[in-house]
Tab-separated table of C-alpha atoms in Angstrom:
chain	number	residue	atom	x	y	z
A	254	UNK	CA	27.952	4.983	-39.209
A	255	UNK	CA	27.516	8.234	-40.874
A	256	UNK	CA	25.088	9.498	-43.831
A	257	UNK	CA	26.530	11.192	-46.582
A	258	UNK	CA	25.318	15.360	-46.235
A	259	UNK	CA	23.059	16.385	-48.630
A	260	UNK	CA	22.939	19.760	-49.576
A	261	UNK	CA	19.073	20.117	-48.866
A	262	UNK	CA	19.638	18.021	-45.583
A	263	UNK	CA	18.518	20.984	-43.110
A	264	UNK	CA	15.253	22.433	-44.924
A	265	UNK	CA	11.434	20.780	-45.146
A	266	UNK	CA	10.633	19.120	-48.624
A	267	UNK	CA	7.550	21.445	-48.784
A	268	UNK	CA	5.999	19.563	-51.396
A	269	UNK	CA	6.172	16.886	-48.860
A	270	UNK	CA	4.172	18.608	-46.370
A	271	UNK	CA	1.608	19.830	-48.433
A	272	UNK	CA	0.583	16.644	-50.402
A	273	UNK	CA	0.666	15.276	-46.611
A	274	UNK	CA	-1.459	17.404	-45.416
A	275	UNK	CA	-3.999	16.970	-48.121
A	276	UNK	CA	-3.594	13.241	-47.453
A	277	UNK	CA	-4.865	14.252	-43.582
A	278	UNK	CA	-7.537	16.302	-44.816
A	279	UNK	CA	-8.858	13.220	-47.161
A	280	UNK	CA	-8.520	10.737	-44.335
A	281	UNK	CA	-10.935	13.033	-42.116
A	282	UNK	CA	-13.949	12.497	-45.211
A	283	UNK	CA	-13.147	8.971	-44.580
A	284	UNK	CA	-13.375	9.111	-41.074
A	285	UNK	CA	-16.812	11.516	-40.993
A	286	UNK	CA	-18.019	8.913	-43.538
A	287	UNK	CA	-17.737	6.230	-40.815
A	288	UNK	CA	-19.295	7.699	-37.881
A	289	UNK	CA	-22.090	8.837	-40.447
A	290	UNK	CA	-23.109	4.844	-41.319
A	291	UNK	CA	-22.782	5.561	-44.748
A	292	UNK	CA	-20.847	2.480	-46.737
A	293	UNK	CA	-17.720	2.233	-47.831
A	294	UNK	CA	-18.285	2.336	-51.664
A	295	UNK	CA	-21.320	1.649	-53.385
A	296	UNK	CA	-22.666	1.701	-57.137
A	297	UNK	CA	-23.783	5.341	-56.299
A	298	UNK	CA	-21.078	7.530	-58.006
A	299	UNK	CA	-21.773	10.286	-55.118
A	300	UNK	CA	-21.251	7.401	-52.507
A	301	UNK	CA	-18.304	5.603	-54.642
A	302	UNK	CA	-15.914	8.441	-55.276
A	303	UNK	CA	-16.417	9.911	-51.599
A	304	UNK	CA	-14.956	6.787	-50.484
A	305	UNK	CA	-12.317	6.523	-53.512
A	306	UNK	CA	-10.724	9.906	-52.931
A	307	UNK	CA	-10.073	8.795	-49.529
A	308	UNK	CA	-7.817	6.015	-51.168
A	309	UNK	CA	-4.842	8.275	-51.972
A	310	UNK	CA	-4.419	8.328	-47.690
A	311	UNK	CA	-2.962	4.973	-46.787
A	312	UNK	CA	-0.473	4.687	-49.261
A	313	UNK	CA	0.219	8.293	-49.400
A	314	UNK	CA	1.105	8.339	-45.264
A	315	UNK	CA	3.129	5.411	-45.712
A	316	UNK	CA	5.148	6.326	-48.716
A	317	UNK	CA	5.688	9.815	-47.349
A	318	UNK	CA	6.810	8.245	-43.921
A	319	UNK	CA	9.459	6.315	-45.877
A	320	UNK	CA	10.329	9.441	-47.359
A	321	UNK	CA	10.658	11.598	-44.347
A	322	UNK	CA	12.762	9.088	-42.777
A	323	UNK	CA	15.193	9.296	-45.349
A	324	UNK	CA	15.062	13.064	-44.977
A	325	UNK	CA	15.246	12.843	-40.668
A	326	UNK	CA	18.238	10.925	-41.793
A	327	UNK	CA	20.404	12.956	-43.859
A	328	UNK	CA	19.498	15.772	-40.592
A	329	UNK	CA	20.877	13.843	-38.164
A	330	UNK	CA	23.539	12.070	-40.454
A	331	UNK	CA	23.774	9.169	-38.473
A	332	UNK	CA	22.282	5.655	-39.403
A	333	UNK	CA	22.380	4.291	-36.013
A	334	UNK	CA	20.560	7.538	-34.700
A	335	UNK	CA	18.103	6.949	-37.841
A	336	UNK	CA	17.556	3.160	-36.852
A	337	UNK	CA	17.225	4.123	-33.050
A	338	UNK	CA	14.200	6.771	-33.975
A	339	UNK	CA	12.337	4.785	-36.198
A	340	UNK	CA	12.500	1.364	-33.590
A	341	UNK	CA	11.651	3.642	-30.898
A	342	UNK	CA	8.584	5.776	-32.869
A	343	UNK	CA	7.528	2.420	-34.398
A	344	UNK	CA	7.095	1.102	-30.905
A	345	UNK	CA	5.413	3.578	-29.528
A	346	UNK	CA	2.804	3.572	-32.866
A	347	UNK	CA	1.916	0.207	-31.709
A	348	UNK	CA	1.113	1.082	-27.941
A	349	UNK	CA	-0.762	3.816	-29.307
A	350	UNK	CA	-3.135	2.228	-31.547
A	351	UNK	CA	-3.226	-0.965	-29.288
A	352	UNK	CA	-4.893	1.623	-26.659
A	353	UNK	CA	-5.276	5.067	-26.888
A	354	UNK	CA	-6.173	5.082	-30.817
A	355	UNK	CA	-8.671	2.071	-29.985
A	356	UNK	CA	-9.939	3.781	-27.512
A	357	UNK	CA	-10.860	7.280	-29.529
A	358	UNK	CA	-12.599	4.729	-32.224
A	359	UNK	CA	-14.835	3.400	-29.595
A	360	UNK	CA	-15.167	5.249	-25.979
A	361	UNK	CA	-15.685	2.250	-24.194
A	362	UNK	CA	-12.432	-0.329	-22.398
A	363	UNK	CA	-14.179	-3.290	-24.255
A	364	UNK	CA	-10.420	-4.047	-25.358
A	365	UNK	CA	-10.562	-8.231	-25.321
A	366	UNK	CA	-14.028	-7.843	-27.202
A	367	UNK	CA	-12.803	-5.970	-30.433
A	368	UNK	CA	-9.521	-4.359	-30.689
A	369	UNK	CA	-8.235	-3.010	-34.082
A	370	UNK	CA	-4.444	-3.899	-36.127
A	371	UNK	CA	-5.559	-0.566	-37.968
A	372	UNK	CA	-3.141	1.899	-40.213
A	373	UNK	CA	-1.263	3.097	-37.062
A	374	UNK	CA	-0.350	-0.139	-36.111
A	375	UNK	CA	0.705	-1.187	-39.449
A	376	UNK	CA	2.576	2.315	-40.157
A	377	UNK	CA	4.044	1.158	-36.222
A	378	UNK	CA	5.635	-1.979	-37.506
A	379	UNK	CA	6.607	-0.888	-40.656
A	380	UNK	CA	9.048	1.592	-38.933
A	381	UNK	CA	10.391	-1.105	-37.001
A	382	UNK	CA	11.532	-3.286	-39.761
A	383	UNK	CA	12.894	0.145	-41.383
A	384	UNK	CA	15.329	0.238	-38.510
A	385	UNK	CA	17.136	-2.192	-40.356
A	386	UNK	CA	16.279	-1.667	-43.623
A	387	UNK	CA	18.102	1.665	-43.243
A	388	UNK	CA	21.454	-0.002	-42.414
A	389	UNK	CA	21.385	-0.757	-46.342
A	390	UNK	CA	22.126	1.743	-49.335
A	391	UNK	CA	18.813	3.556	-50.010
A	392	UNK	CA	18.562	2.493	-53.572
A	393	UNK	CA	18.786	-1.545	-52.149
A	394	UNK	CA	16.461	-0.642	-50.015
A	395	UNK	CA	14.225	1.216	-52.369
A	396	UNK	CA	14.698	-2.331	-54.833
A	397	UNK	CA	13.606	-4.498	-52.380
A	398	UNK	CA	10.683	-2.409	-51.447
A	399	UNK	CA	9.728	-2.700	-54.754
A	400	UNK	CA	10.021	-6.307	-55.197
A	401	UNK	CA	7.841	-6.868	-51.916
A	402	UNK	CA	5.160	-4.800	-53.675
A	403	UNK	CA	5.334	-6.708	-57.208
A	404	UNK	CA	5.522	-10.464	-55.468
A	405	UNK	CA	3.766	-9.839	-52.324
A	406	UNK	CA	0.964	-12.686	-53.454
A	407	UNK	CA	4.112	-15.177	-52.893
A	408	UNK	CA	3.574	-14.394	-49.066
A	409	UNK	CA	0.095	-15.900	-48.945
A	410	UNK	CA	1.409	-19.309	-49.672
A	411	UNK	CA	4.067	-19.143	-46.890
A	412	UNK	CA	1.931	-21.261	-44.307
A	413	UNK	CA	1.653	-23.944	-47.082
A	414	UNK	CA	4.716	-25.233	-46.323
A	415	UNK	CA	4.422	-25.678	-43.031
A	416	UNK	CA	2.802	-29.224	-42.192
A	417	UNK	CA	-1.306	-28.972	-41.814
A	418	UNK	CA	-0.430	-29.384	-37.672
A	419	UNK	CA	1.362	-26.613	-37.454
A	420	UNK	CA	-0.473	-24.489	-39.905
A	421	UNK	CA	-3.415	-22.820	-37.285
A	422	UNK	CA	-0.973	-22.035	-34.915
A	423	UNK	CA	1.198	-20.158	-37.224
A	424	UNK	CA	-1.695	-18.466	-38.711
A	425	UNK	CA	-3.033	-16.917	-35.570
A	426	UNK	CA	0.632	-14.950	-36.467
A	427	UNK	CA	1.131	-15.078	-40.222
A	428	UNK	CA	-2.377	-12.901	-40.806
A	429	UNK	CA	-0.648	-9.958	-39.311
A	430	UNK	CA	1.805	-10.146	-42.315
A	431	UNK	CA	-0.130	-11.236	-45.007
A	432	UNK	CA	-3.627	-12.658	-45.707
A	433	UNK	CA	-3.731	-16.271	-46.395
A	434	UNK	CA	-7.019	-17.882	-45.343
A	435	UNK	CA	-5.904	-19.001	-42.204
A	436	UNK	CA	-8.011	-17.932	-38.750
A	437	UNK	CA	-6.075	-14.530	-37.196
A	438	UNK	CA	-6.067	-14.362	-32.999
A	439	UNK	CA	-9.052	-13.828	-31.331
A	440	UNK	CA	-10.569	-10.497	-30.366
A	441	UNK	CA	-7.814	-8.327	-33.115
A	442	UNK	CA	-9.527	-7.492	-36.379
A	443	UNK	CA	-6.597	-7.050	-38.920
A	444	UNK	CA	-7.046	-4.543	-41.236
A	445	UNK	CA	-3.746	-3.647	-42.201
A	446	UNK	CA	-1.024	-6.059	-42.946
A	447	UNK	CA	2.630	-5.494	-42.775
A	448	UNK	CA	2.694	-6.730	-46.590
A	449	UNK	CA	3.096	-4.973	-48.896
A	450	UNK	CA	2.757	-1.499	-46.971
A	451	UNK	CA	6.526	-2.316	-45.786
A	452	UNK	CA	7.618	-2.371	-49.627
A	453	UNK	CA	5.417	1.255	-49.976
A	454	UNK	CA	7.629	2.676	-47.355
A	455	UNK	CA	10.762	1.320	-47.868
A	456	UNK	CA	10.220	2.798	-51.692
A	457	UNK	CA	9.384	5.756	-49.922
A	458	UNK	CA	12.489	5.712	-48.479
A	459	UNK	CA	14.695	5.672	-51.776
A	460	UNK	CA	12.341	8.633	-52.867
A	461	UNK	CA	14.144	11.025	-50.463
A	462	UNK	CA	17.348	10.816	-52.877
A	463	UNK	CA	15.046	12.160	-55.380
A	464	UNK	CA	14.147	14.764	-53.528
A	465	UNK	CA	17.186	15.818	-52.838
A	466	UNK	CA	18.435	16.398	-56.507
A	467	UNK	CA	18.387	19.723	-58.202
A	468	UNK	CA	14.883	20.792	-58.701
A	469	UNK	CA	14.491	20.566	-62.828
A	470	UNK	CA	15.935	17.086	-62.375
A	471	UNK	CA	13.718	16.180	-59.657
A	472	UNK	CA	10.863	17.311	-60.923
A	473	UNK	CA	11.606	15.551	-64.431
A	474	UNK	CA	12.189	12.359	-62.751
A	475	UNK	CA	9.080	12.850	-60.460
A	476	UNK	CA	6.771	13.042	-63.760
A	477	UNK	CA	7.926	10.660	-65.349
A	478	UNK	CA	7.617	8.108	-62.196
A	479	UNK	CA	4.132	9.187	-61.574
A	480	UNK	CA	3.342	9.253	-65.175
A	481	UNK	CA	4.399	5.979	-65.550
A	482	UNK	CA	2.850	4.748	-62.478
A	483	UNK	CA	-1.117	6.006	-64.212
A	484	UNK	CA	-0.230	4.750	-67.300
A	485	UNK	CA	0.498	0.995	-65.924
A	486	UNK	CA	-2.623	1.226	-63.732
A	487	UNK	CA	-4.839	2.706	-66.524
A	488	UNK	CA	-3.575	-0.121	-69.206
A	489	UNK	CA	-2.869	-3.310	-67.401
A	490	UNK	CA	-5.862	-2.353	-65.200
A	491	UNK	CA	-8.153	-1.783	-68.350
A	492	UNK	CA	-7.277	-5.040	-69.792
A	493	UNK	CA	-8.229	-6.895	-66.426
A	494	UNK	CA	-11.740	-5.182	-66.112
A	495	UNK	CA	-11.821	-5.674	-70.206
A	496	UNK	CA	-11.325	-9.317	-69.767
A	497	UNK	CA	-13.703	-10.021	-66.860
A	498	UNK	CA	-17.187	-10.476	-67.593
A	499	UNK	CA	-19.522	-8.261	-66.367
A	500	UNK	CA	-23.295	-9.009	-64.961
A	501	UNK	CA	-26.278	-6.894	-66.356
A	502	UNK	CA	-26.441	-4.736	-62.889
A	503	UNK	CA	-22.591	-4.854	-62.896
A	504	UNK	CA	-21.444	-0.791	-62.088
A	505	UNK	CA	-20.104	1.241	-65.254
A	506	UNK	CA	-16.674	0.380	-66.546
A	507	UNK	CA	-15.040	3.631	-65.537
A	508	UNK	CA	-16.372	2.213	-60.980
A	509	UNK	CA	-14.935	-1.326	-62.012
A	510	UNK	CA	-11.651	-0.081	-63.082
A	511	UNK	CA	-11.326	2.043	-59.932
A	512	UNK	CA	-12.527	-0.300	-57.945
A	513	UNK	CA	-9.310	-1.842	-56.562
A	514	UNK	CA	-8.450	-4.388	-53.677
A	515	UNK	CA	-7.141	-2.140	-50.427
A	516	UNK	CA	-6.996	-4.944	-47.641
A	517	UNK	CA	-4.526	-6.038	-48.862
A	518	UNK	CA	-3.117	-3.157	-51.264
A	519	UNK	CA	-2.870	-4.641	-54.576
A	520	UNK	CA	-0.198	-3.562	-57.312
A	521	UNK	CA	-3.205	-1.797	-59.161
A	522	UNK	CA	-4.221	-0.307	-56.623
A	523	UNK	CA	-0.589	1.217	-55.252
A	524	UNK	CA	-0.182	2.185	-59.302
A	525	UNK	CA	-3.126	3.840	-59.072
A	526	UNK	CA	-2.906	5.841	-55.608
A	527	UNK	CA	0.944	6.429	-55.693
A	528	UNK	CA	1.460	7.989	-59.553
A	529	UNK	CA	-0.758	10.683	-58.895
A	530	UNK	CA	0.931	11.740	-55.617
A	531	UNK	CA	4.360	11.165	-57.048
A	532	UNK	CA	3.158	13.319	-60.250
A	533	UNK	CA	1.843	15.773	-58.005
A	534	UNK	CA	5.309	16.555	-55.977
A	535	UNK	CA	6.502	19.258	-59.184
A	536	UNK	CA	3.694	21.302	-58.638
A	537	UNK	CA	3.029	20.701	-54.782
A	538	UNK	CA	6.588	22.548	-54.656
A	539	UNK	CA	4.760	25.735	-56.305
A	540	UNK	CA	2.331	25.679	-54.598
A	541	UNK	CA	1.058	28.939	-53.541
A	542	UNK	CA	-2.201	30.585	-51.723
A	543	UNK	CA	-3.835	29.832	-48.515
A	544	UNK	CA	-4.983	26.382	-49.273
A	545	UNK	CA	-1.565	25.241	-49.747
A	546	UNK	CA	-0.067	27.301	-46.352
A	547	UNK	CA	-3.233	25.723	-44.586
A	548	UNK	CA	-1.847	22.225	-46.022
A	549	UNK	CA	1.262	22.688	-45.166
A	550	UNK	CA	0.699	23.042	-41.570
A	551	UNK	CA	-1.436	19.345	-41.434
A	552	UNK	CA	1.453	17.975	-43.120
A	553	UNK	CA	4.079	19.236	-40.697
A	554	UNK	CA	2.617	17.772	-37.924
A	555	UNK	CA	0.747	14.892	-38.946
A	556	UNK	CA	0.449	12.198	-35.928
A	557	UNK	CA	-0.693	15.470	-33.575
A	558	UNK	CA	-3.398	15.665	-36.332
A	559	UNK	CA	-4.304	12.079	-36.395
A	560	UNK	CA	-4.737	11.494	-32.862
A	561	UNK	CA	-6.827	14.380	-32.605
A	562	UNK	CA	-9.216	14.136	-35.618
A	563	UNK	CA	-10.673	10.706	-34.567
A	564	UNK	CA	-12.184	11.665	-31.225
A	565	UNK	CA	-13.332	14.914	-32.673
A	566	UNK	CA	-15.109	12.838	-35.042
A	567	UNK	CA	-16.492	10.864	-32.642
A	568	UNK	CA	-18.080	13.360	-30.441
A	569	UNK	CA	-19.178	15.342	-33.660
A	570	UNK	CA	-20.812	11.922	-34.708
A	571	UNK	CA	-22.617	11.792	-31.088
A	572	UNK	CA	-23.661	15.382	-30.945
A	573	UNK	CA	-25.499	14.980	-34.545
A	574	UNK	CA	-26.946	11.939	-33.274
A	575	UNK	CA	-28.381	13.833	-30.797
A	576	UNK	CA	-29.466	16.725	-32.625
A	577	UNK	CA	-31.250	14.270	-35.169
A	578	UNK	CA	-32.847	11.481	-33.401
A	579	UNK	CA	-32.543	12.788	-29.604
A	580	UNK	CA	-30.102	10.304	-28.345
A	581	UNK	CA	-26.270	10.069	-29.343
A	582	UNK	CA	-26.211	6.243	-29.669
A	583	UNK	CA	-23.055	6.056	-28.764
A	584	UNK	CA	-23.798	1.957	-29.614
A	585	UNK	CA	-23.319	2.452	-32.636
A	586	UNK	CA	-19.715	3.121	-32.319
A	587	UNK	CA	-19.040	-0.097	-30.420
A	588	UNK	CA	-16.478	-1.300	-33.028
A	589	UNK	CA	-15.414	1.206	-34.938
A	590	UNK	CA	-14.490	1.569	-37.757
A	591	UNK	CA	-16.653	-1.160	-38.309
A	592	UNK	CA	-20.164	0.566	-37.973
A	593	UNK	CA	-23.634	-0.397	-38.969
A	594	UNK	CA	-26.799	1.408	-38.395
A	595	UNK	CA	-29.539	-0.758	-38.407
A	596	UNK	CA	-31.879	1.115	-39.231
A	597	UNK	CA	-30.850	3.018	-42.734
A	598	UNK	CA	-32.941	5.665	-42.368
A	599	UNK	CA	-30.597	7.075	-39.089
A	600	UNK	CA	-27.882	7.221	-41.844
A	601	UNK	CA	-26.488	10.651	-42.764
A	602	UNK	CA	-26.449	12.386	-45.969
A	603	UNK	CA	-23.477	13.057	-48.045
A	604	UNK	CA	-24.210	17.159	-47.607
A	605	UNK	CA	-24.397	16.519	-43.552
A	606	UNK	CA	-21.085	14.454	-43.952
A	607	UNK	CA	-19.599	16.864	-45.586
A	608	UNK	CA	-21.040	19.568	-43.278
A	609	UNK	CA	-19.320	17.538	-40.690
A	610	UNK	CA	-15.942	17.040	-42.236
A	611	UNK	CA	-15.239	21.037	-42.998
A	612	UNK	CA	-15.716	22.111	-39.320
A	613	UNK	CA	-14.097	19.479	-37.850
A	614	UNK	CA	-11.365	20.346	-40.351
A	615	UNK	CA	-11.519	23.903	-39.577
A	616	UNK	CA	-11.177	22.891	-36.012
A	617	UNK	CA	-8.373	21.135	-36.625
A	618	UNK	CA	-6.510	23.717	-38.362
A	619	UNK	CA	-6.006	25.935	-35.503
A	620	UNK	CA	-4.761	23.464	-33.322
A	621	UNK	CA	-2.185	22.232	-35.473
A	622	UNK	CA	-1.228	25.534	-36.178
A	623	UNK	CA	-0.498	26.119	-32.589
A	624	UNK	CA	1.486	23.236	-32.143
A	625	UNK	CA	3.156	23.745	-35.328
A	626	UNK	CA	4.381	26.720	-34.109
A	627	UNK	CA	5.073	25.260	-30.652
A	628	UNK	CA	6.685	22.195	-32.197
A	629	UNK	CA	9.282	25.004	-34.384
A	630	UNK	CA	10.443	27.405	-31.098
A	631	UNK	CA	11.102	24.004	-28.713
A	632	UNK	CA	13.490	22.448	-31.352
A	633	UNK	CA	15.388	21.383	-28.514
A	634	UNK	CA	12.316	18.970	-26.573
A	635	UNK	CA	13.406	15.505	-27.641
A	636	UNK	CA	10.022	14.017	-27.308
A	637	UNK	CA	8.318	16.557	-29.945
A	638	UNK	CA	9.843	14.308	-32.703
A	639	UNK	CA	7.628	11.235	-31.685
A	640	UNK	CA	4.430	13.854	-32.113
């Protein structure tokens, strides 16, 4: 089955790659933030919004995933090809954060102790069920990915129906789609579940046809998407907050509103996260300077970028460690990204974490640019798509 040709079908969406590689660059704060002990959030603005910037990554790599699948698509105009790639990568996004991935988080083979259903494995199995999501139009696919994200409380209820004898059992599997209260398997933490990041991506998919119009109409249609997308969050989101009541010591109303659910991805929180980069792609496309050409090369190759940036974290995390207290306690890393220092005092500050985060960045740069540029003279080395 063949793809209808679109005229952009051959050239890189470069708003695409930019706002992509800004999402990498955000995930590495996040990432630095971990190793340094520092909490996710907190009523500290300094500590809040260092953590809430970071919130644009998830759904960003998702949606843009979605998006870029479309795109690989319309290249290779051939659905089965396009359903063949994304079983094959989603597969292999599994294995990797099953083991390797787990194992740049931790350094240690403690695998039936703690292993982690993180981002990668979600982003894994979302690309499997896209292999046959893409066998449908893109806008029915776009519709339904939409409906998964407006209804996706429904799913918590599924294991209701099922008789109370049957209902651990079924758990152990139904937590890996969507949390309902029931106990997960033993020795996987599940962070991510499939629902609703599935919906994200499949959306993401329909987005490609909008990014393959004629640039004044793409550009309307991207504004008033995105626009729309804020002003839902910053209304129906507002009246929630409004309407809950708030405790003496409760955080200003500006860190409540902002303040939305992640695990799993609420509809505010999606609204809030995916306007901005939608609203974003008009002037991403303009983008000009060195920030945006040093963007640009993150976002073209960003897997290479991911599965480099967490070990470099990690050893950057050890080798302060060791500068500051004279060993690297590399105990502290037993589960992570769950880490807790015991001790607060052995926590970094927000200027060392952010000391951190631009040279590991800067490190980071020049190795994606090499493979960049590797990745762009070997079109013809199959396994370069995967990476």
């Amino acid at each position: 089955m063949s793809l209808a040709p679109a005229s952009a079908a051959f050239r890189r969406i470069r708003s695409v790659d930019i706002l992509r590689g800004a999402i990498m660059v955000l995930m590495a704060i996040d990432h630095v933030r971990v190793y340094s002990g520092i909490p996710a959030g907190g009523p500290e603005p300094g500590i809040f919004f260092t953590r809430w910037v970071t919130h644009f990554c998830a759904p960003g790599f998702v949606f843009f995933a979605g998006t870029s699948a479309f795109l690989y698509g319309r290249k290779v105009n051939n659905t089965n090809a396009l359903s063949r790639f994304l079983l094959t990568r989603g597969i292999l996004l599994v294995i990797l954060e099953l083991t390797l991935i787990r194992f740049c988080w931790t350094f240690n083979f403690d695998y039936a102790g703690f292993t982690l259903a993180g981002v990668i494995w979600m982003l894994g199995c979302c690309m499997v069920l896209m292999a046959l999501l893409v066998k449908l139009k893109p806008v029915t696919a776009g519709i339904a990915g939409v409906v998964i994200i407006a209804v996706q409380q429904v799913f918590s209820y599924v294991p209701q129906l099922l008789p109370q004898s049957s209902r651990e059992a079924f758990g152990r599997f139904w937590e890996f789609i969507y949390t309902s209260g029931l106990e997960g398997p033993q020795g996987i933490t599940i962070l991510y579940v499939i629902v609703p990041w599935i919906g994200v991506m499949a959306a993401g998919y329909a987005f490609g046809m909008i990014l393959q119009m004629e640039p004044a109409r793409r550009n309307k249609i991207c504004l008033r998407i995105g626009l729309s997308a804020i002003a839902l969050f910053l209304i129906t989101g507002s009246i929630i907050v409004l309407n809950k009541p708030a405790s003496p010591d409760a955080p200003p109303f500006i860190l409540r509103l902002l303040n939305q659910n992640k695990y799993p991805a609420s509809q505010l929180y999606l609204l809030m996260t995916l306007g901005p980069l939608i609203a974003l792609v008009p002037f991403a496309e303009k983008a000009k300077g060195w920030l945006a050409a040093a963007l640009e090369v993150f976002g073209k190759v960003p897997m290479f970028y991911y599965l480099l940036h967490i070990p470099l974290i990690h050893i950057s995390a050890l080798v302060v460690n060791l500068i500051r207290t004279g060993s690297a306690h590399s105990e502290w890393y037993n589960t992570a990204p769950y880490v807790y220092f015991e001790n607060e005092n052995d926590r970094w500050g927000p200027g060392l974490l952010y000391l951190v985060f631009i040279i590991n960045v800067a490190l980071l740069y020049f190795l994606c640019r090499w493979y960049a540029k590797y990745k762009a003279v070997n079109p013809g080395k199959r396994w370069l798509r995967y990476l």
